[in-house]
Tab-separated table of C-alpha atoms in Angstrom:
chain	number	residue	atom	x	y	z
A	918	MET	CA	0.078	-0.048	0.057
A	919	ARG	CA	2.938	2.573	0.645
A	920	TYR	CA	4.111	2.394	-3.022
A	921	LEU	CA	-0.079	2.677	-4.074
A	922	LEU	CA	0.058	6.593	-3.711
A	923	PRO	CA	3.039	7.310	-5.398
A	924	LEU	CA	1.723	5.282	-8.367
A	925	LEU	CA	-1.134	7.190	-8.437
A	926	LEU	CA	0.440	10.301	-8.301
A	927	ILE	CA	3.005	9.159	-11.182
A	928	GLY	CA	0.005	7.899	-13.356
A	929	PHE	CA	-2.401	11.157	-12.584
A	930	ALA	CA	0.844	13.508	-13.017
A	931	PRO	CA	0.367	16.173	-15.547
A	932	PRO	CA	2.572	15.689	-18.590
A	933	ALA	CA	4.649	18.617	-17.879
A	934	LEU	CA	5.882	16.516	-14.686
A	935	ALA	CA	6.346	13.420	-16.510
A	936	GLN	CA	8.403	15.130	-19.442
A	937	GLN	CA	9.389	18.367	-19.684
A	938	GLU	CA	7.430	20.321	-22.440
A	939	ASN	CA	9.506	21.552	-25.814
A	940	ASP	CA	10.991	24.966	-25.559
A	941	LEU	CA	8.854	26.399	-28.976
A	942	GLY	CA	7.591	29.428	-27.784
A	943	THR	CA	4.368	31.035	-28.157
A	944	GLU	CA	2.646	31.499	-32.018
A	945	ALA	CA	2.693	35.004	-31.437
A	946	GLN	CA	6.356	34.990	-30.788
A	947	ARG	CA	6.737	32.212	-33.687
A	948	ALA	CA	4.769	34.733	-36.102
A	949	GLU	CA	7.281	37.583	-34.879
A	950	GLY	CA	10.250	35.670	-35.447
A	951	LYS	CA	8.849	34.820	-39.069
A	952	GLU	CA	8.942	38.736	-39.847
A	953	ILE	CA	12.424	38.958	-38.803
A	954	TYR	CA	13.620	35.574	-40.751
A	955	ASP	CA	11.703	36.947	-44.208
A	956	ILE	CA	13.410	40.344	-43.971
A	957	LYS	CA	16.940	39.432	-42.652
A	958	CYS	CA	17.705	35.654	-43.170
A	959	ALA	CA	15.501	34.155	-45.987
A	960	HIS	CA	17.793	35.699	-48.775
A	961	CYS	CA	20.810	33.048	-47.702
A	962	HIS	CA	18.819	30.165	-46.025
A	963	GLY	CA	15.723	30.427	-47.951
A	964	TYR	CA	11.982	31.261	-47.390
A	965	GLU	CA	11.448	27.469	-46.619
A	966	GLY	CA	14.666	27.328	-44.429
A	967	ASP	CA	16.321	24.858	-46.910
A	968	ALA	CA	19.527	26.911	-47.908
A	969	ASN	CA	17.808	27.412	-51.218
A	970	ALA	CA	18.255	30.896	-52.101
A	971	VAL	CA	19.168	33.650	-54.270
A	972	ALA	CA	22.288	33.999	-52.369
A	973	THR	CA	23.430	30.533	-51.503
A	974	PRO	CA	25.226	29.343	-54.158
A	975	TYR	CA	27.761	32.525	-53.555
A	976	LEU	CA	28.567	31.362	-50.123
A	977	ARG	CA	31.002	29.167	-48.462
A	978	PRO	CA	30.786	27.596	-46.076
A	979	THR	CA	26.916	27.175	-47.491
A	980	PRO	CA	24.026	28.711	-45.244
A	981	ARG	CA	22.696	26.468	-42.967
A	982	ASP	CA	19.616	24.152	-44.009
A	983	PHE	CA	17.229	24.211	-41.138
A	984	THR	CA	14.913	21.687	-42.361
A	985	SER	CA	17.461	19.000	-41.698
A	986	GLY	CA	18.025	19.828	-37.571
A	987	ASN	CA	21.512	19.638	-38.104
A	988	TYR	CA	23.060	22.184	-36.340
A	989	LYS	CA	27.142	22.347	-36.229
A	990	PHE	CA	27.321	24.411	-32.817
A	991	ARG	CA	25.344	22.940	-29.769
A	992	SER	CA	26.035	22.037	-26.418
A	993	THR	CA	24.106	19.035	-26.710
A	994	GLU	CA	25.541	15.414	-27.615
A	995	SER	CA	26.629	14.466	-30.822
A	996	GLY	CA	23.588	13.777	-33.168
A	997	GLU	CA	20.822	15.676	-31.348
A	998	LEU	CA	19.121	18.918	-31.680
A	999	PRO	CA	20.258	22.319	-30.389
A	1000	THR	CA	18.722	24.057	-27.608
A	1001	THR	CA	17.058	27.361	-27.826
A	1002	GLU	CA	20.028	29.096	-25.997
A	1003	ASP	CA	22.466	27.324	-28.587
A	1004	ILE	CA	20.136	28.798	-31.467
A	1005	LYS	CA	20.198	32.216	-30.252
A	1006	ARG	CA	23.872	32.236	-29.307
A	1007	SER	CA	24.659	31.397	-33.363
A	1008	ILE	CA	22.341	34.371	-34.170
A	1009	ARG	CA	23.795	36.565	-31.460
A	1010	LEU	CA	27.396	36.087	-32.242
A	1011	GLY	CA	27.390	35.047	-35.903
A	1012	MET	CA	29.973	33.209	-37.278
A	1013	PRO	CA	33.356	34.732	-38.080
A	1014	TYR	CA	34.915	34.705	-41.442
A	1015	THR	CA	31.704	33.362	-42.853
A	1016	SER	CA	28.712	35.187	-44.454
A	1017	MET	CA	26.912	35.249	-41.149
A	1018	PRO	CA	26.778	38.520	-39.458
A	1019	PRO	CA	26.641	38.752	-35.610
A	1020	TRP	CA	22.782	40.359	-35.133
A	1021	GLU	CA	23.534	41.661	-31.538
A	1022	GLY	CA	22.890	45.162	-31.173
A	1023	ILE	CA	20.729	45.032	-34.327
A	1024	LEU	CA	18.129	43.188	-33.546
A	1025	SER	CA	16.825	43.075	-29.420
A	1026	GLU	CA	16.998	40.143	-27.058
A	1027	SER	CA	13.488	39.514	-27.659
A	1028	GLU	CA	13.720	39.383	-31.311
A	1029	ILE	CA	16.938	37.055	-31.122
A	1030	THR	CA	14.304	34.558	-28.944
A	1031	ASN	CA	11.402	35.008	-31.471
A	1032	LEU	CA	13.675	34.087	-34.247
A	1033	ALA	CA	15.076	31.210	-32.626
A	1034	TYR	CA	11.684	29.830	-32.252
A	1035	TYR	CA	10.789	30.531	-35.606
A	1036	LEU	CA	13.594	28.328	-37.022
A	1037	LYS	CA	12.550	25.272	-34.838
A	1038	THR	CA	9.445	25.684	-37.044
A	1039	PHE	CA	11.308	24.069	-40.233
A	1040	GLU	CA	12.500	20.981	-38.196
A	1041	PRO	CA	9.358	18.706	-36.876
A	1042	ALA	CA	11.750	16.987	-34.449
A	1043	PHE	CA	11.867	19.814	-32.150
A	1044	ASP	CA	8.014	19.639	-31.398
A	1045	GLY	CA	8.614	15.038	-30.729
A	1046	PRO	CA	10.343	13.389	-28.346
A	1047	TYR	CA	13.510	14.672	-29.435
A	1048	GLY	CA	12.907	18.547	-28.589
A	1049	ASN	CA	14.689	18.170	-25.234
A	1050	PRO	CA	18.154	17.059	-25.788
A	1051	THR	CA	20.709	16.144	-23.335
A	1052	VAL	CA	22.724	18.849	-22.450
A	1053	VAL	CA	26.796	18.090	-22.181
A	1054	GLU	CA	27.808	19.480	-18.608
A	1055	ILE	CA	30.752	21.927	-19.471
A	1056	PRO	CA	32.772	22.468	-16.424
A	1057	ARG	CA	34.328	25.562	-15.585
A	1058	ALA	CA	37.537	25.936	-16.909
A	1059	PRO	CA	40.856	25.381	-14.908
A	1060	SER	CA	43.906	28.335	-14.917
A	1061	TYR	CA	45.284	27.944	-18.219
A	1062	SER	CA	48.762	26.027	-18.050
A	1063	GLU	CA	51.811	26.408	-20.009
A	1064	ASP	CA	53.204	23.651	-18.164
A	1065	PRO	CA	55.401	21.636	-20.818
A	1066	ASP	CA	54.418	18.346	-19.494
A	1067	HIS	CA	50.816	19.448	-19.642
A	1068	LEU	CA	50.926	20.577	-23.198
A	1069	ALA	CA	53.074	17.879	-24.483
A	1070	ARG	CA	50.013	15.446	-22.997
A	1071	GLY	CA	47.685	17.394	-25.006
A	1072	ARG	CA	49.642	17.101	-28.331
A	1073	GLU	CA	49.853	13.515	-27.625
A	1074	ILE	CA	45.999	13.468	-27.220
A	1075	PHE	CA	45.843	15.208	-30.491
A	1076	GLU	CA	47.832	12.689	-32.337
A	1077	ALA	CA	46.576	9.791	-30.937
A	1078	ASN	CA	42.859	10.804	-31.816
A	1079	GLN	CA	44.122	11.632	-35.844
A	1080	CYS	CA	43.179	15.384	-34.953
A	1081	THR	CA	46.495	15.570	-37.657
A	1082	ASP	CA	44.943	13.742	-40.518
A	1083	CYS	CA	42.582	17.228	-40.920
A	1084	HIS	CA	44.132	19.683	-39.118
A	1085	GLY	CA	47.548	19.148	-39.851
A	1086	VAL	CA	50.842	18.297	-37.565
A	1087	ASN	CA	50.716	21.953	-36.324
A	1088	GLY	CA	46.909	22.689	-36.744
A	1089	ARG	CA	47.314	24.970	-39.842
A	1090	GLY	CA	44.617	23.177	-41.344
A	1091	ASN	CA	46.471	21.297	-43.869
A	1092	GLY	CA	46.185	17.692	-42.914
A	1093	HIS	CA	46.337	15.391	-45.611
A	1094	SER	CA	42.705	14.307	-45.632
A	1095	ALA	CA	41.858	18.211	-45.786
A	1096	PRO	CA	41.344	18.920	-49.312
A	1097	GLU	CA	38.787	15.874	-49.510
A	1098	LEU	CA	36.681	16.988	-46.960
A	1099	VAL	CA	32.628	17.602	-47.594
A	1100	ASP	CA	29.814	18.125	-45.311
A	1101	ASP	CA	26.767	16.098	-45.432
A	1102	TRP	CA	25.503	18.092	-48.266
A	1103	GLY	CA	28.453	17.285	-50.427
A	1104	PHE	CA	30.046	20.665	-50.048
A	1105	PRO	CA	33.443	21.301	-49.233
A	1106	ILE	CA	34.559	21.908	-46.045
A	1107	ARG	CA	38.135	23.468	-44.963
A	1108	PRO	CA	38.984	22.355	-41.056
A	1109	ALA	CA	39.768	25.246	-38.739
A	1110	ASP	CA	43.330	26.440	-38.597
A	1111	MET	CA	43.791	26.421	-35.110
A	1112	THR	CA	46.728	29.047	-35.208
A	1113	LYS	CA	44.224	31.507	-35.864
A	1114	ARG	CA	42.023	31.357	-33.202
A	1115	TRP	CA	40.173	34.595	-34.332
A	1116	THR	CA	38.785	32.605	-37.169
A	1117	TYR	CA	36.975	29.909	-34.983
A	1118	ARG	CA	33.375	29.961	-35.041
A	1119	ALA	CA	31.443	29.431	-31.621
A	1120	SER	CA	34.570	29.045	-29.884
A	1121	ALA	CA	36.161	32.091	-28.465
A	1122	THR	CA	36.695	30.715	-24.770
A	1123	ARG	CA	38.396	27.417	-23.847
A	1124	GLU	CA	35.120	25.851	-22.473
A	1125	GLU	CA	33.784	26.702	-26.023
A	1126	VAL	CA	36.421	24.616	-27.585
A	1127	TYR	CA	36.028	21.878	-24.918
A	1128	ARG	CA	32.396	21.926	-25.813
A	1129	THR	CA	33.172	21.686	-29.450
A	1130	PHE	CA	35.505	18.694	-28.701
A	1131	MET	CA	32.893	16.923	-26.618
A	1132	THR	CA	29.777	17.476	-28.677
A	1133	GLY	CA	31.375	17.360	-31.994
A	1134	LEU	CA	29.645	19.525	-35.101
A	1135	ASN	CA	26.719	17.804	-36.525
A	1136	GLY	CA	26.559	17.674	-40.318
A	1137	THR	CA	30.723	17.426	-40.520
A	1138	PRO	CA	33.372	15.218	-40.218
A	1139	MET	CA	34.143	16.545	-37.028
A	1140	PRO	CA	33.363	13.947	-34.599
A	1141	SER	CA	32.317	14.001	-30.461
A	1142	TYR	CA	35.195	12.974	-28.137
A	1143	LEU	CA	32.938	12.715	-25.012
A	1144	GLN	CA	33.332	8.911	-24.874
A	1145	THR	CA	36.692	8.695	-26.687
A	1146	ILE	CA	38.294	11.134	-24.181
A	1147	SER	CA	36.911	10.097	-20.512
A	1148	ASP	CA	39.635	11.532	-18.287
A	1149	GLU	CA	38.976	15.327	-17.423
A	1150	GLU	CA	42.861	16.110	-17.074
A	1151	ASP	CA	43.439	14.874	-20.688
A	1152	ARG	CA	40.191	16.411	-22.130
A	1153	TRP	CA	41.531	19.959	-20.736
A	1154	ALA	CA	45.187	18.876	-21.791
A	1155	LEU	CA	44.051	18.875	-25.470
A	1156	VAL	CA	41.756	21.979	-25.019
A	1157	ASP	CA	45.183	23.798	-23.801
A	1158	TYR	CA	47.307	22.299	-26.497
A	1159	VAL	CA	45.136	23.737	-29.062
A	1160	TRP	CA	44.837	27.056	-27.222
A	1161	SER	CA	48.416	27.351	-27.124
A	1162	LEU	CA	48.982	27.006	-30.675
A	1163	SER	CA	47.143	30.749	-31.384
A	1164	ARG	CA	47.861	34.230	-30.295
A	1165	ASP	CA	44.544	35.457	-28.981
A	1166	THR	CA	43.902	38.459	-31.759
A	1167	PRO	CA	45.170	38.696	-35.432
A	1168	GLU	CA	47.164	42.118	-34.108
A	1169	TYR	CA	46.870	43.582	-37.627
A	1170	GLY	CA	49.062	46.114	-38.721
A	1171	THR	CA	48.991	49.166	-40.965
A	1172	VAL	CA	52.353	49.667	-41.833
A	1173	VAL	CA	55.329	47.662	-42.585
A	1174	SER	CA	58.771	49.033	-41.125
A	1175	VAL	CA	61.508	48.444	-43.655
A	1176	GLN	CA	65.172	48.294	-42.549
A	1177	GLY	CA	67.859	49.671	-44.541
A	1178	GLN	CA	71.187	48.499	-44.736
A	1179	THR	CA	74.301	49.075	-46.815
A	1180	GLY	CA	75.142	45.666	-48.138
A	1181	GLU	CA	73.879	43.273	-50.758
A	1182	LEU	CA	70.479	41.778	-50.496
A	1183	GLU	CA	70.641	38.135	-50.435
A	1184	LEU	CA	67.375	36.717	-50.306
A	1185	GLY	CA	67.066	33.807	-47.557
A	1186	ASP	CA	65.692	33.541	-43.925
A	1187	GLU	CA	68.988	35.205	-42.437
A	1188	LEU	CA	68.052	38.799	-44.825
A	1189	PHE	CA	64.955	38.785	-42.848
A	1190	ALA	CA	65.564	37.452	-39.592
A	1191	ASP	CA	65.536	40.751	-37.771
A	1192	ALA	CA	63.012	42.672	-40.139
A	1193	SER	CA	60.056	44.119	-38.187
A	1194	GLU	CA	56.769	41.788	-39.280
A	1195	ALA	CA	53.305	42.943	-39.873
A	1196	TYR	CA	50.040	40.686	-40.634
A	1197	PHE	CA	47.299	42.227	-42.801
A	1198	PRO	CA	43.828	40.790	-43.456
A	1199	ILE	CA	43.055	39.252	-46.859
A	1200	VAL	CA	39.289	39.424	-48.460
A	1201	GLY	CA	37.520	38.378	-51.388
A	1202	GLN	CA	36.954	40.345	-54.748
A	1203	VAL	CA	33.646	40.996	-54.967
A	1204	ILE	CA	33.114	44.285	-56.685
A	1205	GLU	CA	33.914	43.178	-60.411
A	1206	PRO	CA	33.071	40.058	-62.326
A	1207	GLY	CA	35.112	36.977	-61.312
A	1208	ARG	CA	34.452	37.604	-57.545
A	1209	ALA	CA	35.704	35.448	-54.973
A	1210	PHE	CA	33.110	35.074	-52.523
A	1211	TYR	CA	35.023	32.916	-50.403
A	1212	PRO	CA	38.909	33.195	-50.880
A	1213	GLY	CA	41.429	30.808	-49.506
A	1214	VAL	CA	43.606	32.900	-48.119
A	1215	ASN	CA	42.362	34.896	-45.150
A	1216	GLY	CA	45.478	36.882	-43.976
A	1217	ILE	CA	49.632	37.674	-44.932
A	1218	SER	CA	52.290	38.058	-43.090
A	1219	VAL	CA	55.201	40.918	-44.604
A	1220	LYS	CA	58.641	41.653	-43.873
A	1221	ALA	CA	60.841	43.899	-46.046
A	1222	VAL	CA	64.658	45.318	-46.007
A	1223	TYR	CA	66.236	47.708	-48.469
A	1224	ASN	CA	69.457	48.813	-49.576
A	1225	VAL	CA	70.711	51.952	-52.010
A	1226	SER	CA	69.137	50.826	-55.302
A	1227	GLU	CA	66.660	47.618	-54.106
A	1228	ILE	CA	64.111	46.197	-51.691
A	1229	ALA	CA	63.371	42.715	-50.847
A	1230	ILE	CA	59.901	41.783	-49.478
A	1231	GLN	CA	58.741	38.580	-47.681
A	1232	LEU	CA	55.242	37.378	-47.873
A	1233	GLN	CA	53.819	34.187	-45.752
A	1234	TRP	CA	51.004	33.058	-45.907
A	1235	HIS	CA	48.696	29.823	-44.569
A	1236	ASP	CA	47.372	27.333	-47.380
A	1237	MET	CA	45.877	24.216	-46.758
A	1238	THR	CA	47.629	22.772	-50.188
A	1239	ALA	CA	50.396	23.975	-52.251
A	1240	GLU	CA	49.470	24.261	-55.751
A	1241	ALA	CA	52.543	24.301	-57.611
A	1242	GLU	CA	51.632	22.850	-60.974
A	1243	GLY	CA	49.237	24.406	-63.514
A	1244	MET	CA	49.277	28.143	-64.307
A	1245	ASN	CA	47.932	31.569	-63.137
A	1246	HIS	CA	48.071	35.304	-64.024
A	1247	PRO	CA	46.396	38.317	-63.199
A	1248	ALA	CA	45.077	38.997	-66.565
A	1249	ILE	CA	43.085	35.680	-66.774
A	1250	GLU	CA	39.489	36.264	-67.739
A	1251	VAL	CA	37.024	34.592	-65.506
A	1252	PRO	CA	33.282	33.745	-66.470
A	1253	MET	CA	30.435	35.724	-64.578
A	1254	PHE	CA	29.330	33.568	-61.923
A	1255	ASP	CA	26.030	31.671	-62.747
A	1256	PRO	CA	24.588	29.558	-60.390
A	1257	MET	CA	22.535	27.671	-63.188
A	1258	GLN	CA	26.092	27.097	-64.975
A	1259	PRO	CA	28.797	26.437	-62.303
A	1260	ASP	CA	32.386	26.917	-63.198
A	1261	THR	CA	33.653	23.801	-64.598
A	1262	LEU	CA	37.338	25.059	-64.981
A	1263	VAL	CA	37.985	24.432	-61.566
A	1264	GLU	CA	41.108	22.329	-62.000
A	1265	GLY	CA	44.780	23.276	-62.897
A	1266	TRP	CA	45.195	26.822	-61.158
A	1267	SER	CA	48.298	27.311	-59.450
A	1268	ASP	CA	48.601	29.492	-56.114
A	1269	ALA	CA	50.202	33.276	-56.930
A	1270	VAL	CA	50.707	36.106	-55.398
A	1271	ALA	CA	51.451	39.685	-56.044
A	1272	VAL	CA	52.764	43.011	-54.293
A	1273	LEU	CA	50.741	46.296	-55.513
A	1274	LEU	CA	52.372	49.313	-55.964
A	1275	PRO	CA	52.138	52.667	-57.379
A	1276	SER	CA	53.855	53.499	-60.860
A	1277	ARG	CA	53.931	57.399	-59.830
A	1278	THR	CA	54.086	59.547	-56.864
A	1279	PRO	CA	50.813	60.119	-55.256
A	1280	GLU	CA	49.360	62.916	-54.542
A	1281	GLY	CA	48.226	63.080	-51.033
A	1282	LEU	CA	45.901	60.453	-50.129
A	1283	GLU	CA	45.494	59.341	-53.747
A	1284	ARG	CA	45.854	55.701	-54.565
A	1285	PRO	CA	45.631	53.513	-57.580
A	1286	TYR	CA	42.396	51.936	-58.083
A	1287	PHE	CA	42.488	48.514	-56.301
A	1288	MET	CA	41.080	46.444	-59.158
A	1289	PHE	CA	44.596	46.273	-60.629
A	1290	GLY	CA	44.625	50.476	-60.852
A	1291	ASP	CA	43.347	52.158	-64.499
A	1292	SER	CA	44.763	54.544	-67.391
A	1293	ARG	CA	44.749	57.313	-65.127
A	1294	PHE	CA	46.761	55.808	-62.191
A	1295	PRO	CA	48.364	52.527	-63.571
A	1296	MET	CA	49.923	50.244	-60.870
A	1297	ALA	CA	53.175	48.382	-60.517
A	1298	ILE	CA	52.279	44.595	-59.742
A	1299	TRP	CA	55.241	42.554	-58.599
A	1300	TYR	CA	53.706	39.165	-59.577
A	1301	THR	CA	54.956	35.520	-58.988
A	1302	ASP	CA	52.797	32.337	-60.444
A	1303	LEU	CA	54.222	29.728	-57.831
A	1304	ALA	CA	54.253	26.976	-60.597
A	1305	THR	CA	56.963	28.689	-61.966
A	1306	ASP	CA	60.235	29.550	-60.893
A	1307	SER	CA	60.088	33.403	-62.219
A	1308	ALA	CA	58.818	36.797	-61.152
A	1309	ALA	CA	58.019	39.725	-62.908
A	1310	VAL	CA	56.572	43.271	-62.578
A	1311	LEU	CA	53.435	43.840	-64.298
A	1312	THR	CA	51.963	47.159	-65.415
A	1313	GLY	CA	48.101	47.370	-64.585
A	1314	GLN	CA	45.658	49.648	-66.037
A	1315	GLY	CA	42.519	47.488	-64.596
A	1316	ALA	CA	41.146	43.925	-64.574
A	1317	GLY	CA	42.031	42.576	-67.884
A	1318	ARG	CA	44.350	45.612	-69.105
A	1319	ILE	CA	47.725	43.764	-67.579
A	1320	THR	CA	51.139	43.860	-69.320
A	1321	ASP	CA	54.396	42.721	-69.024
A	1322	ASN	CA	56.990	45.427	-69.208
A	1323	GLY	CA	59.922	42.873	-69.179
A	1324	ILE	CA	61.288	43.594	-66.058
A	1325	GLU	CA	62.209	40.257	-64.060
A	1326	LEU	CA	62.506	40.215	-60.268
A	1327	GLU	CA	64.739	37.875	-58.212
A	1328	ARG	CA	62.397	35.177	-56.041
A	1329	THR	CA	62.597	32.167	-54.089
A	1330	ALA	CA	59.687	30.092	-52.900
A	1331	GLU	CA	58.628	27.185	-50.643
A	1332	TYR	CA	55.978	25.775	-48.745
A	1333	GLU	CA	56.411	24.027	-45.809
A	1334	ASP	CA	53.778	22.557	-43.222
A	1335	GLY	CA	50.710	24.501	-44.646
A	1336	VAL	CA	52.835	27.852	-45.135
A	1337	TRP	CA	54.069	29.446	-48.484
A	1338	SER	CA	57.012	31.847	-47.880
A	1339	VAL	CA	57.851	33.913	-50.985
A	1340	ARG	CA	60.553	36.639	-51.409
A	1341	LEU	CA	60.936	38.987	-53.911
A	1342	LYS	CA	63.478	41.355	-54.828
A	1343	GLY	CA	63.578	44.411	-57.114
A	1344	SER	CA	64.545	47.946	-57.784
A	1345	ARG	CA	63.166	50.605	-55.593
A	1346	THR	CA	62.269	52.777	-58.791
A	1347	LEU	CA	58.701	52.096	-60.118
A	1348	GLY	CA	58.418	53.714	-63.505
A	1349	ASN	CA	58.297	57.440	-62.355
A	1350	TYR	CA	58.358	56.740	-58.543
A	1351	ILE	CA	61.147	56.226	-56.664
A	1352	MET	CA	60.820	55.168	-52.639
A	1353	GLN	CA	62.542	57.296	-50.902
A	1354	GLU	CA	64.160	56.848	-47.816
A	1355	SER	CA	62.457	57.998	-44.673
A	1356	SER	CA	59.255	58.029	-46.881
A	1357	PHE	CA	55.924	56.213	-46.377
A	1358	VAL	CA	55.233	54.015	-49.529
A	1359	PRO	CA	51.523	52.934	-50.355
A	1360	ILE	CA	51.302	48.977	-50.871
A	1361	SER	CA	48.921	46.268	-51.233
A	1362	PHE	CA	48.784	42.489	-51.755
A	1363	THR	CA	46.892	39.999	-53.756
A	1364	ALA	CA	46.727	36.198	-53.577
A	1365	TRP	CA	45.109	33.224	-55.535
A	1366	ASP	CA	44.547	30.074	-54.109
A	1367	GLY	CA	44.703	27.422	-56.871
A	1368	PHE	CA	43.011	24.834	-54.865
A	1369	ASN	CA	39.813	27.315	-54.817
A	1370	ALA	CA	39.922	27.712	-58.904
A	1371	GLU	CA	41.116	31.510	-57.984
A	1372	ARG	CA	42.473	33.123	-60.806
A	1373	GLY	CA	42.391	36.483	-62.960
A	1374	ASN	CA	40.010	38.657	-60.777
A	1375	MET	CA	38.726	35.929	-58.651
A	1376	ARG	CA	41.204	36.258	-55.751
A	1377	GLY	CA	41.602	37.664	-52.240
A	1378	LEU	CA	43.110	41.277	-51.789
A	1379	SER	CA	44.075	43.400	-49.148
A	1380	ALA	CA	43.411	47.598	-48.577
A	1381	TRP	CA	45.970	49.856	-49.323
A	1382	TYR	CA	48.733	50.011	-46.265
A	1383	HIS	CA	52.360	51.519	-46.088
A	1384	LEU	CA	55.770	50.426	-46.344
A	1385	TYR	CA	57.857	53.010	-44.320
A	1386	LEU	CA	61.594	53.015	-45.347
A	1387	GLU	CA	63.830	53.867	-42.061
A	1388	PRO	CA	66.723	55.724	-42.829
A	1389	ILE	CA	69.637	53.850	-43.373
A	1390	GLU	CA	72.209	53.877	-40.908
A	1391	THR	CA	75.673	55.008	-42.048
A	1392	GLU	CA	78.853	55.271	-40.252
A	1393	SER	CA	79.396	58.480	-38.751
A	1394	ALA	CA	81.581	60.712	-40.455
A	1395	ALA	CA	83.228	61.751	-37.185
A	1396	LEU	CA	84.533	57.874	-36.451
A	1397	PRO	CA	86.652	57.856	-39.415
A	1398	MET	CA	88.050	61.300	-38.731
A	1399	ALA	CA	88.730	60.374	-35.230
A	1400	LYS	CA	90.698	57.098	-36.239
A	1401	TRP	CA	92.824	59.051	-38.578
A	1402	PHE	CA	93.463	61.657	-36.037
A	1403	LEU	CA	94.447	58.855	-33.590
A	1404	ILE	CA	96.507	57.197	-36.309
A	1405	VAL	CA	98.495	60.455	-37.077
A	1406	LEU	CA	98.822	61.212	-33.533
A	1407	ALA	CA	100.199	57.769	-32.976
A	1408	ALA	CA	102.769	58.088	-35.812
A	1409	GLU	CA	103.848	61.605	-34.336
A	1410	ILE	CA	104.724	60.440	-31.035
A	1411	ILE	CA	106.470	57.405	-32.639
A	1412	ILE	CA	108.487	59.767	-34.767
A	1413	VAL	CA	109.072	62.425	-32.086
A	1414	GLY	CA	110.202	59.502	-29.794
A	1415	LEU	CA	112.454	58.152	-32.233
A	1416	VAL	CA	113.826	61.871	-32.981
A	1417	ARG	CA	114.656	62.381	-28.988
A	1418	LEU	CA	115.989	59.123	-28.713
A	1419	ARG	CA	118.685	59.208	-31.772
A	1420	THR	CA	119.301	62.937	-30.385
A	1421	ARG	CA	120.096	61.799	-27.218
A	1422	ARG	CA	122.419	58.962	-28.360
A	1423	ARG	CA	124.347	61.172	-30.152
A	1424	LYS	CA	125.087	63.678	-27.284
A	1425	GLN	CA	126.441	60.537	-25.323
A	1426	THR	CA	128.888	59.727	-27.821
């Protein structure tokens, strides 16, 4: 009898007590969410939530198909639906380095909530028994440890779980499997470059990196390690090792400080060993035909050194693969993008890079048009196709109006562990423009990722920045004068001493 009352209570308990109700919002909330979605979201995700929209073909990664219920970034176990808060977080913060912007500050918190409720209507499972998924407990992160043994253990776990297959030996996203990865819809997907933490999506803290490892990314090759890595210390060792691979922010520069020297410029690591480095963002060219909506290169590191007549520039960037075969050129015509007729010329393109400089002295803030200049202000293009052993100075008067003026550059190039290192050396004189000592020289950069079928005007590019040619340190004229003065003085003292010695000897005789 003592069990009868509890059983009766359970049997007649309201459904809310037997099972938590699914968090779907009210009809009014979902209606407001639909209004927001149709205005802000449908052009990428589609009015039916199926990622079939006018903008979808232009975007990589492809916008989320909400009808699949596959959400990458969740606090729930692998394969399960996200919570309402998970969806709200993605809306609020956006996805760095994708076309998904952060809506925090644009939409109110209640609008974000209502939008999340509306997104749930695209997947019926949210209103079923799987609508209340299991949330993975994310513990509070212990203090970050740089202890060598701790990080070494993290690297062991990283390697033992085949993370290197996709992310590469040093986490640069260049593993041997990386070029072949696709998501559940068959679209190419690139593994994260763990050395650039600012590009992480939904993983801005160590707790969020932990969550990604434990939950996996639904719809992608990234699995959950919740069962595979059970020891809590090992989990945080892995998190901290990955965290150690990157600085906190990109620390973008605006000026490359160029060291001056009096000797010859011999291209190699030693020449740039003490040179200042600046890092610049690279974005897709989307203004003219040949648009690169998802460029393969997102940043470039630059160093430079000069002497009385020449300047040498080192360019380094991360690249998933080295496309050192095929061809490329800035003047290659790229067909207008047509979703109904996809680009079929996706193979045979090599990696390439260029330094863009003015061909005459700019007036004030004047700069060449960034689309390879124009007839009013041509651009000097230091260009190299990395399928060749050469580099040359081209003249640009606009996209499609690029000519080779016959000036060769000295060049070295190597690709190692996901990093291209290209060094170019040429004259400080660019047409009617001379890079003067103690002056600021406008400079821009462009890169082509052959794996991404980038060529011609389909490329990544930077804004205009500057080289600053620091004064060449020469030996002061006072030093040689002082040296010769001391030499002459010493000689005079010796001569006087010898004369006096001879005179003394004569007197003695």
